[in-house]
Amino acid sequence: MTGAEIKARAAELGFDLCGIAPVADHKELAFLPEWLARGYAGEMGYLARSAERRADVRVVMPAARSVICLATVYNTDRPYSTELADRSAALIARYAWGEDYHEVIQARMDALVAWMHERGGLDFEARAYVDTGPVQERVYAQYAGLGWIAKNTCVINPEIGSWIFLSEIICSLPLEPDVPALDQCGTCRLCIDSCPTGAIVEPYVLDSTRCLSYLTIELKGEIPIDQRESIGNHIYGCDVCQEVCPWNAQPAGEDAPGSPWLPRAAFDGRTLAETWRTPDTELRRALKHSAMTRAGVRRLRRNVAVSAGATGDADALSALRDVHEPTCDDPLVAEHIHWALEANGG
Ligand code: B12
Ligand code: SF4
Ligand code: SF4
């Protein structure tokens, strides 16, 4: 079984890119300990706990020889948040709009691994991960030629941009590696200058504790008071540093019918007020099997309350006063409602 055959099968299974990285001491793998030491992981303790495994895939699989890297485009034909001047819009990062990518992509990778075993027998090890494994996915993607790790820290492919999910199959087969991708950021620094919170502290280095994606998704408790204003109307994740990137300037193209990445109705073009007025039961249904299930209804309401306060949107503020869904009484949510109303004259 050759790398070319694996790539052809990956394309049939719906992957947009497939490349092969060698298992080696890639220099970028060594940045993680310093990044952690600087405190840039915030509360994401799992990154420190798994740092040793993340340092090298051979800790996970001693026989590993190759990493088959895959990319799946999730862009859809909807405007960028930077094109929407209306601050009453409830902004959700586009990766989270549709089906849970962990489920969709894991199923495709399982099919690829099963095919590899049919073709190549059982005499090799293969382990597939999408996002949740102890793997520095961007580093292997770069060495597999899928794209370069850019100044905004995302992997960008020169043809398709950075709206891609990364996933990989670590395997013991010595497959022919691809040529690593070259950095094409040049002198550009649009992402750094456009980040609403200055989270890209230097080119290629992101401080998660300032990133809206971290504050709205990963942070479990209260959002620090001094960071609430900067959240604006970003209620879940943030795409700004990718939206301003010239490599993402090409239009998405027509949405494929039945694409798993199309937005769910409950989150498609909704305002902050409409989102807040959606009953808990309906929100819970809409979050099921979506990537947003990570935050749950409680944290989603926490975020919408902050956005209402940060934007001062009158409709959203009156929704905060009027709606009495069970999760509104949760102490975490109630504190953020209180802050939003106080910040706007009670
Ligand atoms: C933790 C995490 C986060 C954290 C921290 C992000 C970060 N930049 O580290 C938070 C919550 C903030 C986050 C946000 C997002 N994430 Co995230 N996240 C991860 C996760 C689980 C681990 C990333 C990691 O290891 N970070 C540790 C640091 C050290 O790594 P890094 O920032 O990538 O830094 C690399 C380079 O910048 C370079 N580097 C670092 N320092 C230096 C210094 C110098 C001088 C140089 C030259 C290079 C260099 O080396 C590092 C090697 O890893 C990965 C999945 C995975 N298992 O890899 C997904 C992943 C990176 N996330 C992803 C996505 C989609 C997002 C968001 C777009 C979601 C959103 N819209 O809200 C944002 C993007 C924000 C951004 N600009 O990165 C995708 C990215 C796809 C892509 N095209 O790159 C991944 C790969 C998940 C996936 N399977 O698709 N994420
Ligand atoms: S995702 Fe948003 S907050 Fe985070 S680095 Fe990019 S622009 Fe900044
Ligand atoms: S905006 Fe410019 S600097 Fe930032 S990732 Fe894109 S090309 Fe690189």
Tab-separated table of C-alpha atoms and ligand atoms in Angstrom:
chain	number	residue	atom	x	y	z
A	1	MET	CA	0.000	0.000	0.000
A	2	THR	CA	1.496	3.333	-1.063
A	3	GLY	CA	0.962	6.879	0.124
A	4	ALA	CA	-0.605	7.692	-3.263
A	5	GLU	CA	-3.223	4.958	-2.797
A	6	ILE	CA	-4.024	6.217	0.715
A	7	LYS	CA	-4.409	9.772	-0.629
A	8	ALA	CA	-6.753	8.610	-3.388
A	9	ARG	CA	-8.919	6.757	-0.869
A	10	ALA	CA	-8.898	9.781	1.486
A	11	ALA	CA	-10.236	11.953	-1.334
A	12	GLU	CA	-13.032	9.418	-2.015
A	13	LEU	CA	-13.977	9.558	1.669
A	14	GLY	CA	-14.419	13.348	1.528
A	15	PHE	CA	-11.067	14.669	2.749
A	16	ASP	CA	-9.916	17.785	0.892
A	17	LEU	CA	-6.199	17.344	1.549
A	18	CYS	CA	-4.014	14.439	2.520
A	19	GLY	CA	-0.250	14.429	3.005
A	20	ILE	CA	2.335	12.402	4.852
A	21	ALA	CA	4.707	13.706	7.525
A	22	PRO	CA	7.657	11.730	8.777
A	23	VAL	CA	7.877	10.976	12.478
A	24	ALA	CA	10.870	13.047	13.590
A	25	ASP	CA	12.030	15.696	16.071
A	26	HIS	CA	10.423	18.572	14.198
A	27	LYS	CA	11.758	21.793	15.718
A	28	GLU	CA	8.289	23.373	16.194
A	29	LEU	CA	7.313	20.550	18.570
A	30	ALA	CA	9.707	22.072	21.093
A	31	PHE	CA	7.741	25.354	21.433
A	32	LEU	CA	4.996	23.797	23.551
A	33	PRO	CA	6.857	23.672	26.934
A	34	GLU	CA	7.802	27.347	26.697
A	35	TRP	CA	4.292	28.293	25.657
A	36	LEU	CA	2.916	26.453	28.687
A	37	ALA	CA	5.531	28.018	30.986
A	38	ARG	CA	4.448	31.486	29.857
A	39	GLY	CA	0.921	30.645	31.084
A	40	TYR	CA	-0.595	30.908	27.601
A	41	ALA	CA	-2.734	27.785	28.105
A	42	GLY	CA	-4.759	29.397	30.925
A	43	GLU	CA	-7.139	26.851	32.459
A	44	MET	CA	-6.564	24.255	29.729
A	45	GLY	CA	-4.750	21.989	32.185
A	46	TYR	CA	-5.074	18.997	29.859
A	47	LEU	CA	-2.396	20.530	27.594
A	48	ALA	CA	0.191	20.543	30.397
A	49	ARG	CA	-0.882	17.108	31.638
A	50	SER	CA	-0.340	15.630	28.180
A	51	ALA	CA	2.733	17.731	27.263
A	52	GLU	CA	5.056	14.746	27.295
A	53	ARG	CA	2.838	12.828	24.875
A	54	ARG	CA	2.365	15.936	22.720
A	55	ALA	CA	6.140	16.302	22.413
A	56	ASP	CA	6.422	13.293	20.117
A	57	VAL	CA	3.903	10.856	18.653
A	58	ARG	CA	6.347	8.035	19.462
A	59	VAL	CA	5.347	8.393	23.107
A	60	VAL	CA	1.811	7.444	22.037
A	61	MET	CA	2.952	4.795	19.548
A	62	PRO	CA	6.611	3.722	19.875
A	63	ALA	CA	6.517	2.034	16.449
A	64	ALA	CA	5.198	5.174	14.683
A	65	ARG	CA	6.963	5.990	11.397
A	66	SER	CA	4.489	8.244	9.543
A	67	VAL	CA	1.667	10.643	10.271
A	68	ILE	CA	-1.028	10.691	7.587
A	69	CYS	CA	-2.386	14.249	7.827
A	70	LEU	CA	-5.849	15.158	6.596
A	71	ALA	CA	-7.690	18.427	6.135
A	72	THR	CA	-11.422	18.980	5.722
A	73	VAL	CA	-12.777	22.327	4.504
A	74	TYR	CA	-15.676	23.625	6.604
A	75	ASN	CA	-16.263	27.012	5.016
A	76	THR	CA	-19.813	27.834	3.947
A	77	ASP	CA	-21.345	30.581	1.885
A	78	ARG	CA	-22.085	33.059	4.708
A	79	PRO	CA	-20.609	36.529	5.321
A	80	TYR	CA	-17.569	36.981	7.531
A	81	SER	CA	-18.128	38.563	10.958
A	82	THR	CA	-15.888	41.422	9.804
A	83	GLU	CA	-18.485	42.184	7.083
A	84	LEU	CA	-21.367	42.485	9.560
A	85	ALA	CA	-21.513	45.989	10.964
A	86	ASP	CA	-24.627	45.191	13.017
A	87	ARG	CA	-23.526	44.643	16.611
A	88	SER	CA	-26.839	42.975	17.471
A	89	ALA	CA	-25.825	39.902	15.417
A	90	ALA	CA	-24.916	36.855	17.518
A	91	LEU	CA	-21.503	35.904	16.147
A	92	ILE	CA	-20.527	32.232	16.242
A	93	ALA	CA	-17.261	30.893	14.824
A	94	ARG	CA	-17.977	29.069	11.576
A	95	TYR	CA	-16.286	25.842	12.591
A	96	ALA	CA	-19.081	25.372	15.148
A	97	TRP	CA	-22.115	26.031	12.937
A	98	GLY	CA	-22.896	22.546	11.726
A	99	GLU	CA	-22.404	18.975	12.836
A	100	ASP	CA	-19.810	18.078	15.437
A	101	TYR	CA	-16.644	17.708	13.366
A	102	HIS	CA	-15.196	15.217	15.841
A	103	GLU	CA	-18.006	12.793	14.972
A	104	VAL	CA	-18.085	13.426	11.210
A	105	ILE	CA	-14.313	13.274	10.705
A	106	GLN	CA	-13.693	10.400	13.119
A	107	ALA	CA	-16.146	8.288	11.094
A	108	ARG	CA	-14.319	9.139	7.842
A	109	MET	CA	-10.952	8.326	9.403
A	110	ASP	CA	-12.225	5.047	10.828
A	111	ALA	CA	-13.317	4.147	7.294
A	112	LEU	CA	-9.843	5.045	5.990
A	113	VAL	CA	-8.103	2.936	8.648
A	114	ALA	CA	-10.448	0.001	7.935
A	115	TRP	CA	-9.627	0.288	4.209
A	116	MET	CA	-5.884	0.416	5.015
A	117	HIS	CA	-6.190	-2.818	6.982
A	118	GLU	CA	-8.183	-4.463	4.153
A	119	ARG	CA	-5.469	-3.459	1.697
A	120	GLY	CA	-2.352	-3.827	3.799
A	121	GLY	CA	-3.305	-6.572	6.244
A	122	LEU	CA	-3.201	-6.280	10.005
A	123	ASP	CA	0.540	-6.165	10.387
A	124	PHE	CA	0.781	-2.449	11.192
A	125	GLU	CA	-0.494	-0.079	13.858
A	126	ALA	CA	-2.699	2.899	13.087
A	127	ARG	CA	-4.394	5.348	15.405
A	128	ALA	CA	-6.688	8.131	14.234
A	129	TYR	CA	-7.205	11.457	16.010
A	130	VAL	CA	-9.196	14.588	15.327
A	131	ASP	CA	-8.433	17.479	17.677
A	132	THR	CA	-8.832	15.532	20.924
A	133	GLY	CA	-5.655	13.410	20.728
A	134	PRO	CA	-2.298	14.301	22.341
A	135	VAL	CA	-0.849	15.452	19.020
A	136	GLN	CA	0.399	18.889	17.904
A	137	GLU	CA	-1.676	18.654	14.773
A	138	ARG	CA	-0.467	21.843	13.090
A	139	VAL	CA	3.173	20.786	13.204
A	140	TYR	CA	2.548	17.475	11.444
A	141	ALA	CA	0.183	19.160	8.964
A	142	GLN	CA	2.976	21.568	8.030
A	143	TYR	CA	5.505	18.763	7.536
A	144	ALA	CA	2.957	16.825	5.484
A	145	GLY	CA	2.775	19.807	3.114
A	146	LEU	CA	-0.870	20.627	3.920
A	147	GLY	CA	-0.051	24.239	4.752
A	148	TRP	CA	2.200	26.455	6.818
A	149	ILE	CA	1.784	27.482	10.466
A	150	ALA	CA	1.005	31.155	9.972
A	151	LYS	CA	1.466	34.247	12.117
A	152	ASN	CA	-2.093	33.813	13.434
A	153	THR	CA	-0.922	30.259	14.374
A	154	CYS	CA	-3.439	28.613	12.001
A	155	VAL	CA	-2.391	26.251	9.227
A	156	ILE	CA	-3.001	27.880	5.847
A	157	ASN	CA	-3.068	26.021	2.563
A	158	PRO	CA	-2.123	28.301	-0.348
A	159	GLU	CA	-5.020	27.025	-2.493
A	160	ILE	CA	-7.840	26.606	0.010
A	161	GLY	CA	-6.958	28.889	2.918
A	162	SER	CA	-7.323	28.073	6.609
A	163	TRP	CA	-10.988	27.115	7.066
A	164	ILE	CA	-9.925	23.527	7.589
A	165	PHE	CA	-10.209	20.912	10.294
A	166	LEU	CA	-7.027	18.954	10.820
A	167	SER	CA	-6.950	15.258	11.682
A	168	GLU	CA	-4.333	12.553	11.411
A	169	ILE	CA	-3.569	8.860	11.454
A	170	ILE	CA	-0.375	7.940	13.261
A	171	CYS	CA	0.908	4.712	11.787
A	172	SER	CA	3.849	2.344	11.860
A	173	LEU	CA	4.122	2.147	8.056
A	174	PRO	CA	7.221	3.864	6.594
A	175	LEU	CA	5.330	5.860	3.935
A	176	GLU	CA	7.038	8.262	1.510
A	177	PRO	CA	6.878	11.732	3.171
A	178	ASP	CA	5.664	14.869	1.388
A	179	VAL	CA	7.589	18.123	1.110
A	180	PRO	CA	6.906	20.498	4.065
A	181	ALA	CA	4.875	23.632	3.326
A	182	LEU	CA	6.662	26.984	3.129
A	183	ASP	CA	5.729	30.036	5.201
A	184	GLN	CA	3.990	32.552	2.930
A	185	CYS	CA	2.996	35.213	5.464
A	186	GLY	CA	5.814	37.476	4.306
A	187	THR	CA	5.633	40.988	5.766
A	188	CYS	CA	1.859	40.844	6.310
A	189	ARG	CA	0.595	41.308	9.875
A	190	LEU	CA	-3.119	41.905	9.316
A	191	CYS	CA	-4.167	39.184	11.768
A	192	ILE	CA	-1.966	40.568	14.539
A	193	ASP	CA	-3.276	44.107	14.069
A	194	SER	CA	-6.939	43.050	13.755
A	195	CYS	CA	-7.242	40.773	16.767
A	196	PRO	CA	-9.783	42.482	19.060
A	197	THR	CA	-7.797	41.605	22.179
A	198	GLY	CA	-4.162	41.605	21.070
A	199	ALA	CA	-4.007	37.852	21.725
A	200	ILE	CA	-1.367	37.260	19.047
A	201	VAL	CA	1.419	38.559	21.265
A	202	GLU	CA	4.102	38.100	18.629
A	203	PRO	CA	4.027	36.513	15.198
A	204	TYR	CA	3.225	32.772	15.550
A	205	VAL	CA	2.517	33.035	19.282
A	206	LEU	CA	-0.973	33.152	20.749
A	207	ASP	CA	-1.824	33.869	24.377
A	208	SER	CA	-5.011	31.856	24.851
A	209	THR	CA	-5.986	33.751	27.995
A	210	ARG	CA	-6.643	36.792	25.786
A	211	CYS	CA	-8.221	34.921	22.881
A	212	LEU	CA	-12.009	35.178	22.513
A	213	SER	CA	-12.122	31.554	21.499
A	214	TYR	CA	-10.690	30.592	24.887
A	215	LEU	CA	-12.791	33.084	26.873
A	216	THR	CA	-16.096	32.033	25.280
A	217	ILE	CA	-15.490	28.278	24.887
A	218	GLU	CA	-12.778	26.910	27.129
A	219	LEU	CA	-13.133	29.097	30.218
A	220	LYS	CA	-15.647	27.391	32.484
A	221	GLY	CA	-16.330	29.951	35.201
A	222	GLU	CA	-16.812	33.694	35.206
A	223	ILE	CA	-15.391	35.753	32.383
A	224	PRO	CA	-12.959	38.263	33.963
A	225	ILE	CA	-14.696	41.644	34.264
A	226	ASP	CA	-11.880	43.542	32.524
A	227	GLN	CA	-12.190	41.288	29.452
A	228	ARG	CA	-15.970	41.437	29.002
A	229	GLU	CA	-16.105	44.592	26.895
A	230	SER	CA	-13.643	43.147	24.381
A	231	ILE	CA	-15.940	40.188	23.704
A	232	GLY	CA	-18.318	42.452	21.785
A	233	ASN	CA	-20.922	40.304	20.022
A	234	HIS	CA	-18.739	37.171	19.749
A	235	ILE	CA	-20.898	34.664	21.613
A	236	TYR	CA	-18.955	31.539	20.670
A	237	GLY	CA	-15.392	31.469	19.349
A	238	CYS	CA	-13.885	34.027	17.019
A	239	ASP	CA	-12.788	34.063	13.388
A	240	VAL	CA	-11.367	37.568	12.990
A	241	CYS	CA	-7.689	36.613	12.570
A	242	GLN	CA	-8.680	34.255	9.747
A	243	GLU	CA	-11.285	36.526	8.155
A	244	VAL	CA	-8.790	39.324	7.596
A	245	CYS	CA	-6.201	36.961	6.131
A	246	PRO	CA	-5.626	37.501	2.386
A	247	TRP	CA	-5.376	33.720	1.943
A	248	ASN	CA	-9.053	33.443	2.949
A	249	ALA	CA	-10.233	36.181	0.585
A	250	GLN	CA	-11.639	33.821	-2.031
A	251	PRO	CA	-15.433	33.257	-1.846
A	252	ALA	CA	-16.573	29.974	-0.299
A	253	GLY	CA	-18.352	28.783	-3.422
A	254	GLU	CA	-21.804	27.235	-3.454
A	255	ASP	CA	-22.665	25.087	-0.435
A	256	ALA	CA	-22.855	21.393	-1.235
A	257	PRO	CA	-26.407	20.188	-0.529
A	258	GLY	CA	-26.448	18.178	2.703
A	259	SER	CA	-23.044	19.503	3.770
A	260	PRO	CA	-22.531	18.771	7.482
A	261	TRP	CA	-21.033	22.243	7.966
A	262	LEU	CA	-24.147	24.289	7.107
A	263	PRO	CA	-25.419	26.321	10.062
A	264	ARG	CA	-28.222	24.950	12.188
A	265	ALA	CA	-31.384	27.065	12.015
A	266	ALA	CA	-31.166	28.097	15.689
A	267	PHE	CA	-27.791	29.758	15.025
A	268	ASP	CA	-28.175	30.932	11.440
A	269	GLY	CA	-28.145	34.727	11.192
A	270	ARG	CA	-29.724	35.172	14.639
A	271	THR	CA	-29.479	38.273	16.792
A	272	LEU	CA	-28.353	38.310	20.413
A	273	ALA	CA	-31.955	38.924	21.511
A	274	GLU	CA	-33.336	36.078	19.382
A	275	THR	CA	-30.720	33.725	20.770
A	276	TRP	CA	-31.509	34.741	24.324
A	277	ARG	CA	-35.263	34.330	23.749
A	278	THR	CA	-34.802	30.783	22.458
A	279	PRO	CA	-36.061	28.385	25.175
A	280	ASP	CA	-33.515	26.191	26.977
A	281	THR	CA	-35.063	23.014	25.538
A	282	GLU	CA	-34.705	24.306	21.987
A	283	LEU	CA	-31.125	25.484	22.561
A	284	ARG	CA	-30.250	22.105	24.073
A	285	ARG	CA	-31.691	20.353	21.007
A	286	ALA	CA	-29.748	22.638	18.655
A	287	LEU	CA	-26.472	22.035	20.510
A	288	LYS	CA	-26.781	18.255	20.368
A	289	HIS	CA	-24.198	16.673	18.052
A	290	SER	CA	-22.815	20.111	17.192
A	291	ALA	CA	-19.301	21.286	18.116
A	292	MET	CA	-20.980	23.818	20.417
A	293	THR	CA	-22.149	21.093	22.739
A	294	ARG	CA	-18.802	21.719	24.529
A	295	ALA	CA	-20.112	24.897	26.126
A	296	GLY	CA	-23.698	23.800	26.810
A	297	VAL	CA	-26.705	26.097	27.273
A	298	ARG	CA	-25.420	27.557	30.543
A	299	ARG	CA	-22.147	28.869	29.143
A	300	LEU	CA	-23.851	29.942	25.946
A	301	ARG	CA	-26.201	32.133	28.006
A	302	ARG	CA	-23.225	33.432	30.031
A	303	ASN	CA	-21.661	34.555	26.754
A	304	VAL	CA	-24.831	36.086	25.293
A	305	ALA	CA	-25.317	38.057	28.509
A	306	VAL	CA	-21.772	39.414	28.237
A	307	SER	CA	-22.367	40.357	24.602
A	308	ALA	CA	-25.596	42.141	25.520
A	309	GLY	CA	-23.670	44.114	28.143
A	310	ALA	CA	-20.641	44.777	25.966
A	311	THR	CA	-22.651	45.999	22.977
A	312	GLY	CA	-25.408	47.736	24.933
A	313	ASP	CA	-27.873	46.351	22.374
A	314	ALA	CA	-31.299	47.518	23.608
A	315	ASP	CA	-33.254	44.502	22.326
A	316	ALA	CA	-30.782	42.066	23.864
A	317	LEU	CA	-30.851	43.921	27.197
A	318	SER	CA	-34.631	43.847	27.328
A	319	ALA	CA	-34.512	40.123	26.494
A	320	LEU	CA	-32.228	39.660	29.523
A	321	ARG	CA	-34.870	41.335	31.681
A	322	ASP	CA	-37.903	39.540	30.202
A	323	VAL	CA	-36.904	35.907	29.707
A	324	HIS	CA	-37.165	33.477	32.632
A	325	GLU	CA	-35.810	30.188	31.376
A	326	PRO	CA	-34.400	27.763	34.000
A	327	THR	CA	-30.730	28.366	33.054
A	328	CYS	CA	-31.183	32.130	33.611
A	329	ASP	CA	-31.326	31.394	37.372
A	330	ASP	CA	-28.018	29.553	37.338
A	331	PRO	CA	-25.613	31.591	39.553
A	332	LEU	CA	-23.000	31.851	36.761
A	333	VAL	CA	-25.556	33.109	34.240
A	334	ALA	CA	-27.287	35.360	36.780
A	335	GLU	CA	-24.001	37.113	37.638
A	336	HIS	CA	-23.360	37.912	33.963
A	337	ILE	CA	-26.937	39.149	33.452
A	338	HIS	CA	-26.486	41.391	36.478
A	339	TRP	CA	-23.200	42.766	35.102
A	340	ALA	CA	-24.718	43.424	31.672
A	341	LEU	CA	-27.670	45.327	33.101
A	342	GLU	CA	-25.536	47.275	35.594
A	343	ALA	CA	-23.063	48.226	32.860
A	344	ASN	CA	-25.964	49.698	30.919
A	345	GLY	CA	-27.676	51.695	33.632
A	346	GLY	CA	-29.472	48.834	35.481
B	1	B12	C1	-5.575	24.391	22.523
B	1	B12	C2	-6.221	24.744	21.200
B	1	B12	C3	-6.789	26.003	21.059
B	1	B12	C4	-6.555	27.123	22.078
B	1	B12	C5	-5.117	27.670	21.846
B	1	B12	C6	-4.822	27.951	20.358
B	1	B12	C7	-3.354	27.961	20.007
B	1	B12	N1	-3.033	28.760	19.023
B	1	B12	O1	-2.581	27.250	20.615
B	1	B12	C8	-7.701	28.109	21.739
B	1	B12	C9	-8.897	27.801	22.625
B	1	B12	C10	-7.363	29.587	21.914
B	1	B12	C11	-8.002	27.715	20.305
B	1	B12	C12	-8.600	28.564	19.395
B	1	B12	C13	-8.888	28.202	18.100
B	1	B12	N2	-8.784	26.983	17.547
B	1	B12	CO1	-7.905	25.481	18.428
B	1	B12	N3	-6.907	24.029	19.055
B	1	B12	C14	-6.239	23.805	20.139
B	1	B12	C15	-5.559	22.423	20.102
B	1	B12	C16	-6.408	21.441	20.927
B	1	B12	C17	-4.101	22.413	20.598
B	1	B12	C18	-3.213	23.538	20.010
B	1	B12	C19	-1.855	23.581	20.654
B	1	B12	O2	-1.156	22.581	20.726
B	1	B12	N4	-1.452	24.743	21.152
B	1	B12	C20	-0.152	24.919	21.744
B	1	B12	C21	0.664	25.967	20.972
B	1	B12	C22	2.148	25.930	21.393
B	1	B12	O3	0.614	25.608	19.626
B	1	B12	P1	0.267	26.632	18.433
B	1	B12	O4	-0.326	27.873	18.955
B	1	B12	O5	-0.464	25.845	17.425
B	1	B12	O6	1.748	27.060	18.019
B	1	B12	C23	2.441	26.462	16.968
B	1	B12	C24	3.110	27.537	16.128
B	1	B12	O7	2.480	28.759	16.284
B	1	B12	C25	4.551	27.455	16.443
B	1	B12	N5	5.096	28.415	17.382
B	1	B12	C26	4.773	28.593	18.651
B	1	B12	N6	5.565	29.489	19.207
B	1	B12	C27	6.438	29.913	18.266
B	1	B12	C28	7.438	30.840	18.304
B	1	B12	C29	8.162	31.077	17.149
B	1	B12	C30	9.240	32.078	17.236
B	1	B12	C31	7.840	30.360	15.938
B	1	B12	C32	8.584	30.600	14.717
B	1	B12	C33	6.791	29.418	15.934
B	1	B12	C34	6.114	29.215	17.088
B	1	B12	O8	4.780	26.199	17.000
B	1	B12	C35	3.609	25.711	17.620
B	1	B12	C36	3.648	24.259	17.370
B	1	B12	O9	2.516	23.609	17.822
B	1	B12	C37	-5.599	22.106	18.555
B	1	B12	C38	-5.746	20.623	18.206
B	1	B12	C39	-4.421	19.884	18.378
B	1	B12	N7	-4.476	18.769	19.062
B	1	B12	O10	-3.396	20.318	17.887
B	1	B12	C40	-6.812	22.922	18.077
B	1	B12	C41	-6.726	23.614	16.698
B	1	B12	C42	-5.375	24.263	16.613
B	1	B12	N8	-7.757	24.638	16.770
B	1	B12	C43	-8.376	24.841	15.664
B	1	B12	C44	-9.342	25.861	15.445
B	1	B12	C45	-10.234	25.727	14.232
B	1	B12	C46	-9.424	26.937	16.338
B	1	B12	C47	-10.180	28.254	16.128
B	1	B12	C48	-10.170	28.751	14.704
B	1	B12	C49	-11.622	28.087	16.639
B	1	B12	C50	-12.430	29.371	16.621
B	1	B12	N9	-12.829	29.868	15.482
B	1	B12	O11	-12.741	29.915	17.651
B	1	B12	C51	-9.405	29.195	17.099
B	1	B12	C52	-8.209	29.847	16.367
B	1	B12	C53	-7.390	30.736	17.242
B	1	B12	C54	-5.941	30.807	16.739
B	1	B12	N10	-5.580	31.911	16.117
B	1	B12	O12	-5.199	29.837	16.928
B	1	B12	C55	-7.853	23.932	14.562
B	1	B12	C56	-6.949	24.769	13.650
B	1	B12	C57	-7.023	24.417	12.175
B	1	B12	C58	-6.010	25.214	11.409
B	1	B12	N11	-6.327	25.576	10.184
B	1	B12	O13	-4.923	25.525	11.879
B	1	B12	C59	-7.121	22.815	15.392
B	1	B12	C60	-5.910	22.200	14.716
B	1	B12	C61	-8.192	21.728	15.686
B	1	B12	C62	-8.470	20.839	14.477
B	1	B12	N12	-8.263	19.540	14.626
B	1	B12	O14	-8.831	21.273	13.413
B	1	B12	N13	-7.566	26.457	20.029
B	2	SF4	S1	-9.509	33.988	17.367
B	2	SF4	FE1	-10.059	36.173	17.640
B	2	SF4	S2	-9.353	36.715	19.701
B	2	SF4	FE2	-8.343	34.767	19.134
B	2	SF4	S3	-6.400	35.380	18.224
B	2	SF4	FE3	-7.827	35.228	16.524
B	2	SF4	S4	-8.682	37.319	16.313
B	2	SF4	FE4	-7.673	37.202	18.308
B	3	SF4	S1	-3.189	37.740	7.934
B	3	SF4	FE1	-1.167	37.896	7.007
B	3	SF4	S2	0.286	37.477	8.679
B	3	SF4	FE2	-1.713	36.791	9.353
B	3	SF4	S3	-1.810	34.638	8.829
B	3	SF4	FE3	-2.683	35.724	7.070
B	3	SF4	S4	-0.955	36.097	5.672
B	3	SF4	FE4	-0.099	35.533	7.677
